[in-house]
Tab-separated table of C-alpha atoms in Angstrom:
chain	number	residue	atom	x	y	z
A	18	MET	CA	42.533	-2.126	-35.381
A	19	LYS	CA	39.534	-2.027	-37.740
A	20	SER	CA	37.898	-5.031	-36.332
A	21	ARG	CA	38.379	-3.749	-32.799
A	22	SER	CA	36.648	-0.506	-33.701
A	23	LEU	CA	33.776	-2.309	-35.100
A	24	LYS	CA	33.292	-4.402	-32.030
A	25	THR	CA	33.343	-1.188	-29.873
A	26	ALA	CA	30.692	0.437	-32.075
A	27	ASN	CA	28.421	-2.655	-31.808
A	28	LYS	CA	28.565	-2.583	-28.014
A	29	ARG	CA	27.762	1.077	-27.924
A	30	GLN	CA	24.589	0.393	-30.029
A	31	ARG	CA	23.192	-2.203	-27.747
A	32	PRO	CA	20.085	-0.968	-26.160
A	33	LEU	CA	19.464	-0.974	-22.399
A	34	GLY	CA	17.321	-3.714	-21.112
A	35	THR	CA	18.484	-6.519	-23.672
A	36	LEU	CA	20.087	-9.719	-22.454
A	37	SER	CA	23.430	-8.688	-24.000
A	38	THR	CA	23.566	-5.820	-21.493
A	39	PHE	CA	23.052	-8.030	-18.412
A	40	SER	CA	26.674	-9.340	-19.047
A	41	LEU	CA	27.831	-5.949	-17.918
A	42	ILE	CA	26.179	-6.419	-14.490
A	43	GLY	CA	28.547	-9.194	-13.494
A	44	LYS	CA	31.277	-6.518	-12.677
A	45	ALA	CA	28.974	-4.870	-10.145
A	46	ALA	CA	28.601	-6.300	-6.631
A	47	GLY	CA	26.129	-6.489	-3.828
A	48	PRO	CA	23.171	-4.164	-3.618
A	49	LEU	CA	24.525	-2.113	-6.662
A	50	ARG	CA	24.381	-5.299	-8.924
A	51	PHE	CA	20.696	-5.708	-7.959
A	52	GLN	CA	19.662	-2.077	-8.462
A	53	MET	CA	21.188	-2.077	-11.979
A	54	LEU	CA	19.663	-5.341	-12.919
A	55	PHE	CA	16.188	-4.288	-11.781
A	56	ALA	CA	16.469	-0.993	-13.516
A	57	LEU	CA	17.479	-2.591	-16.851
A	58	ARG	CA	14.578	-5.003	-16.501
A	59	LEU	CA	12.064	-2.228	-16.174
A	60	ARG	CA	13.584	-0.437	-19.110
A	61	ALA	CA	13.041	-3.515	-21.140
A	62	LEU	CA	9.181	-3.568	-20.535
A	63	PRO	CA	6.708	-2.233	-22.965
A	64	LEU	CA	5.594	1.319	-22.268
A	65	LYS	CA	2.045	0.149	-21.819
A	66	VAL	CA	2.817	-1.940	-18.950
A	67	THR	CA	2.476	-0.015	-15.534
A	68	PHE	CA	4.884	-0.550	-12.736
A	69	GLY	CA	2.372	-2.313	-10.607
A	70	THR	CA	1.311	-4.634	-13.484
A	71	ALA	CA	4.871	-5.593	-14.154
A	72	LEU	CA	5.431	-6.736	-10.649
A	73	MET	CA	2.015	-8.345	-9.798
A	74	GLY	CA	0.481	-9.208	-13.167
A	75	GLU	CA	-2.573	-7.429	-14.547
A	76	ALA	CA	-5.180	-9.810	-13.301
A	77	ALA	CA	-3.675	-9.539	-9.689
A	78	VAL	CA	-3.796	-5.796	-9.804
A	79	LYS	CA	-7.351	-5.774	-10.934
A	80	SER	CA	-8.473	-8.262	-8.220
A	81	ALA	CA	-6.545	-6.469	-5.418
A	82	GLY	CA	-8.401	-3.185	-6.193
A	83	ALA	CA	-11.791	-4.665	-7.175
A	84	ARG	CA	-13.476	-3.681	-4.044
A	85	LEU	CA	-11.245	-0.756	-2.735
A	86	SER	CA	-12.939	2.230	-4.651
A	87	GLY	CA	-15.921	4.329	-4.119
A	88	PRO	CA	-17.357	7.628	-2.713
A	89	ILE	CA	-16.865	8.595	1.016
A	90	ALA	CA	-20.408	7.540	1.687
A	91	GLU	CA	-19.405	3.923	1.393
A	92	TYR	CA	-16.991	4.203	4.331
A	93	PRO	CA	-19.014	4.191	7.651
A	94	TYR	CA	-16.013	5.109	9.826
A	95	ARG	CA	-14.330	8.452	8.934
A	96	ILE	CA	-11.725	10.860	10.275
A	97	GLU	CA	-10.031	13.964	9.087
A	98	ILE	CA	-6.197	14.009	8.994
A	99	ALA	CA	-4.310	17.124	9.061
A	100	THR	CA	-1.377	17.572	6.578
A	101	ARG	CA	1.897	19.364	7.309
A	102	TRP	CA	4.265	21.425	5.145
A	103	GLY	CA	6.876	18.578	5.352
A	104	ASP	CA	4.430	16.051	4.009
A	105	ASN	CA	4.878	17.484	0.475
A	106	ASP	CA	7.642	16.318	-1.701
A	107	MET	CA	9.518	18.107	-4.339
A	108	LEU	CA	6.650	17.485	-6.883
A	109	GLY	CA	4.313	19.586	-4.651
A	110	HIS	CA	2.022	16.682	-3.598
A	111	LEU	CA	1.991	14.340	-0.452
A	112	ASN	CA	4.911	11.910	-0.454
A	113	ASN	CA	3.835	8.314	-0.959
A	114	VAL	CA	4.689	7.308	2.524
A	115	VAL	CA	2.195	9.860	3.859
A	116	TYR	CA	-0.705	8.058	2.090
A	117	ASN	CA	0.261	4.960	3.949
A	118	ARG	CA	0.648	6.636	7.210
A	119	CYS	CA	-2.891	8.027	6.819
A	120	ILE	CA	-4.134	4.487	6.167
A	121	GLU	CA	-2.300	3.226	9.300
A	122	ASP	CA	-3.661	6.153	11.205
A	123	ILE	CA	-7.350	5.435	10.513
A	124	VAL	CA	-6.936	1.606	11.140
A	125	THR	CA	-5.159	2.326	14.526
A	126	LYS	CA	-7.586	4.839	15.756
A	127	PHE	CA	-10.612	2.586	14.795
A	128	THR	CA	-8.935	-0.401	16.536
A	129	ARG	CA	-8.135	1.597	19.733
A	130	PHE	CA	-11.214	3.769	20.200
A	131	GLU	CA	-14.036	2.020	18.260
A	132	LEU	CA	-13.100	-1.570	19.048
A	133	ASP	CA	-11.537	-0.868	22.445
A	134	VAL	CA	-8.446	-2.777	21.667
A	135	ASP	CA	-5.413	-2.205	23.994
A	136	TRP	CA	-2.338	-3.540	22.530
A	137	LEU	CA	-0.414	-3.281	25.766
A	138	LYS	CA	-2.948	-5.031	28.183
A	139	ASP	CA	-5.285	-7.263	26.315
A	140	ASP	CA	-4.727	-11.025	26.256
A	141	CYS	CA	-4.917	-11.050	22.445
A	142	TYR	CA	-4.489	-8.163	20.097
A	143	PRO	CA	-4.118	-7.593	16.393
A	144	VAL	CA	-0.855	-7.507	14.253
A	145	THR	CA	-0.537	-6.218	10.790
A	146	VAL	CA	0.127	-8.932	8.092
A	147	GLU	CA	-0.621	-7.157	4.886
A	148	THR	CA	-1.103	-3.579	3.502
A	149	LEU	CA	-1.684	-2.069	0.085
A	150	CYS	CA	-1.981	1.345	-1.106
A	151	ARG	CA	-3.051	2.305	-4.704
A	152	PHE	CA	-2.588	5.956	-5.882
A	153	HIS	CA	-5.356	7.443	-8.129
A	154	LYS	CA	-4.701	11.248	-7.791
A	155	GLN	CA	-2.673	13.835	-5.949
A	156	LEU	CA	-3.179	15.262	-2.478
A	157	SER	CA	-1.214	18.083	-1.054
A	158	TRP	CA	-0.588	20.369	1.858
A	159	PRO	CA	-2.436	22.491	3.216
A	160	ASP	CA	-5.554	20.502	2.471
A	161	PRO	CA	-6.705	17.930	5.046
A	162	VAL	CA	-7.073	14.128	4.081
A	163	LEU	CA	-10.586	12.669	4.804
A	164	ALA	CA	-10.037	8.956	5.466
A	165	GLY	CA	-12.814	6.414	5.481
A	166	LEU	CA	-12.739	2.711	6.536
A	167	THR	CA	-15.003	-0.198	6.203
A	168	VAL	CA	-14.635	-3.939	6.933
A	169	GLN	CA	-14.186	-5.621	3.632
A	170	SER	CA	-14.019	-9.181	5.085
A	171	LEU	CA	-14.118	-10.921	8.414
A	172	GLY	CA	-12.488	-14.276	9.194
A	173	ASN	CA	-11.909	-16.315	12.272
A	174	SER	CA	-8.739	-14.516	13.395
A	175	SER	CA	-8.338	-11.952	10.710
A	176	VAL	CA	-10.019	-8.738	9.528
A	177	THR	CA	-9.466	-6.997	6.216
A	178	TYR	CA	-10.153	-3.285	6.099
A	179	ALA	CA	-10.872	-1.248	2.935
A	180	ILE	CA	-9.776	2.431	3.167
A	181	GLY	CA	-10.268	5.308	1.081
A	182	LEU	CA	-8.334	8.669	1.211
A	183	PHE	CA	-10.076	11.731	-0.162
A	184	GLY	CA	-9.491	15.419	-0.817
A	185	GLU	CA	-12.040	17.908	-1.647
A	186	ASP	CA	-13.691	15.480	-4.058
A	187	VAL	CA	-15.552	13.110	-1.725
A	188	LEU	CA	-16.932	11.136	-4.719
A	189	SER	CA	-13.581	9.944	-5.969
A	190	PRO	CA	-10.758	8.717	-3.739
A	191	ALA	CA	-7.216	9.981	-4.101
A	192	ALA	CA	-5.981	6.647	-2.846
A	193	THR	CA	-7.515	3.343	-1.717
A	194	GLY	CA	-6.020	0.800	0.528
A	195	LYS	CA	-6.270	-2.507	2.092
A	196	PHE	CA	-5.089	-3.339	5.676
A	197	VAL	CA	-5.265	-6.886	7.265
A	198	HIS	CA	-5.026	-7.468	10.954
A	199	VAL	CA	-4.614	-10.910	12.446
A	200	TYR	CA	-5.299	-11.437	16.237
A	201	ILE	CA	-2.729	-13.335	18.159
A	202	ASP	CA	-2.375	-14.581	21.668
A	203	ARG	CA	0.002	-12.491	23.831
A	204	VAL	CA	1.834	-15.520	25.313
A	205	SER	CA	1.965	-17.975	22.405
A	206	GLN	CA	2.127	-15.387	19.700
A	207	ARG	CA	-0.178	-17.660	17.506
A	208	PRO	CA	-3.387	-16.697	15.781
A	209	VAL	CA	-6.592	-16.887	17.908
A	210	PRO	CA	-10.226	-16.166	17.234
A	211	ILE	CA	-11.218	-12.557	17.354
A	212	PRO	CA	-12.762	-11.718	20.665
A	213	ILE	CA	-16.609	-11.718	20.621
A	214	ALA	CA	-16.798	-8.126	21.798
A	215	VAL	CA	-14.682	-6.996	19.021
A	216	ARG	CA	-16.256	-9.185	16.431
A	217	ASN	CA	-19.632	-7.795	17.343
A	218	ARG	CA	-18.463	-4.338	16.698
A	219	LEU	CA	-16.876	-5.355	13.383
A	220	GLU	CA	-19.889	-7.112	12.122
A	221	LYS	CA	-21.835	-3.958	12.112
A	222	ILE	CA	-19.909	-2.550	9.132
A	223	VAL	CA	-18.909	-5.717	7.282
A	224	LEU	CA	-19.278	-5.159	3.590
A	225	SER	CA	-21.559	-2.265	3.923
A	226	ARG	CA	-21.236	-1.731	0.146
A	227	ALA	CA	-21.916	-5.354	-0.765
A	228	ALA	CA	-25.772	-4.787	-1.488
A	229	GLU	CA	-24.868	-2.200	-4.120
């Protein structure tokens, strides 16, 4: 009885996130098992390691956001996006998904109205292959979001946009993002060169911040 109670006490003292704890996950099944394992892994990380750094690596995080910040003046195409009561979450600021919708909104409007791309009729059109959103500070209803866009890089069939989302402070973005479009042929669904007319419009704002 004594030895059994000691074993029980030792098990209770094992901290979450250690390898010994992972043996308990074997009894869980399917998605629950994955969620428990992932949570324990995060608990095991040093406190100084951020969520993004833990998943991507510090160098990758810095590289991804290296050219995705700056005042609103660095973004030549801008729109104002109204917020709604339901956009706020229980913490009193815009839910994370709203930031991503704002990024999608400005890219979609720029593509449709500035580049004159028609997804339903054109022989080739852009599809989304990569998106990124980094959060710097809070935005909340009822304040509108001022979104800015510039072309970060322009390839043969792809264009990478840099986006900034701003509140009242137009010198410091509340969130920054990256959005990559690849143009594909409607029939073959394979990448094709960006149409000349579209490329000419894109080249007007390519790396407008590069000279700084």
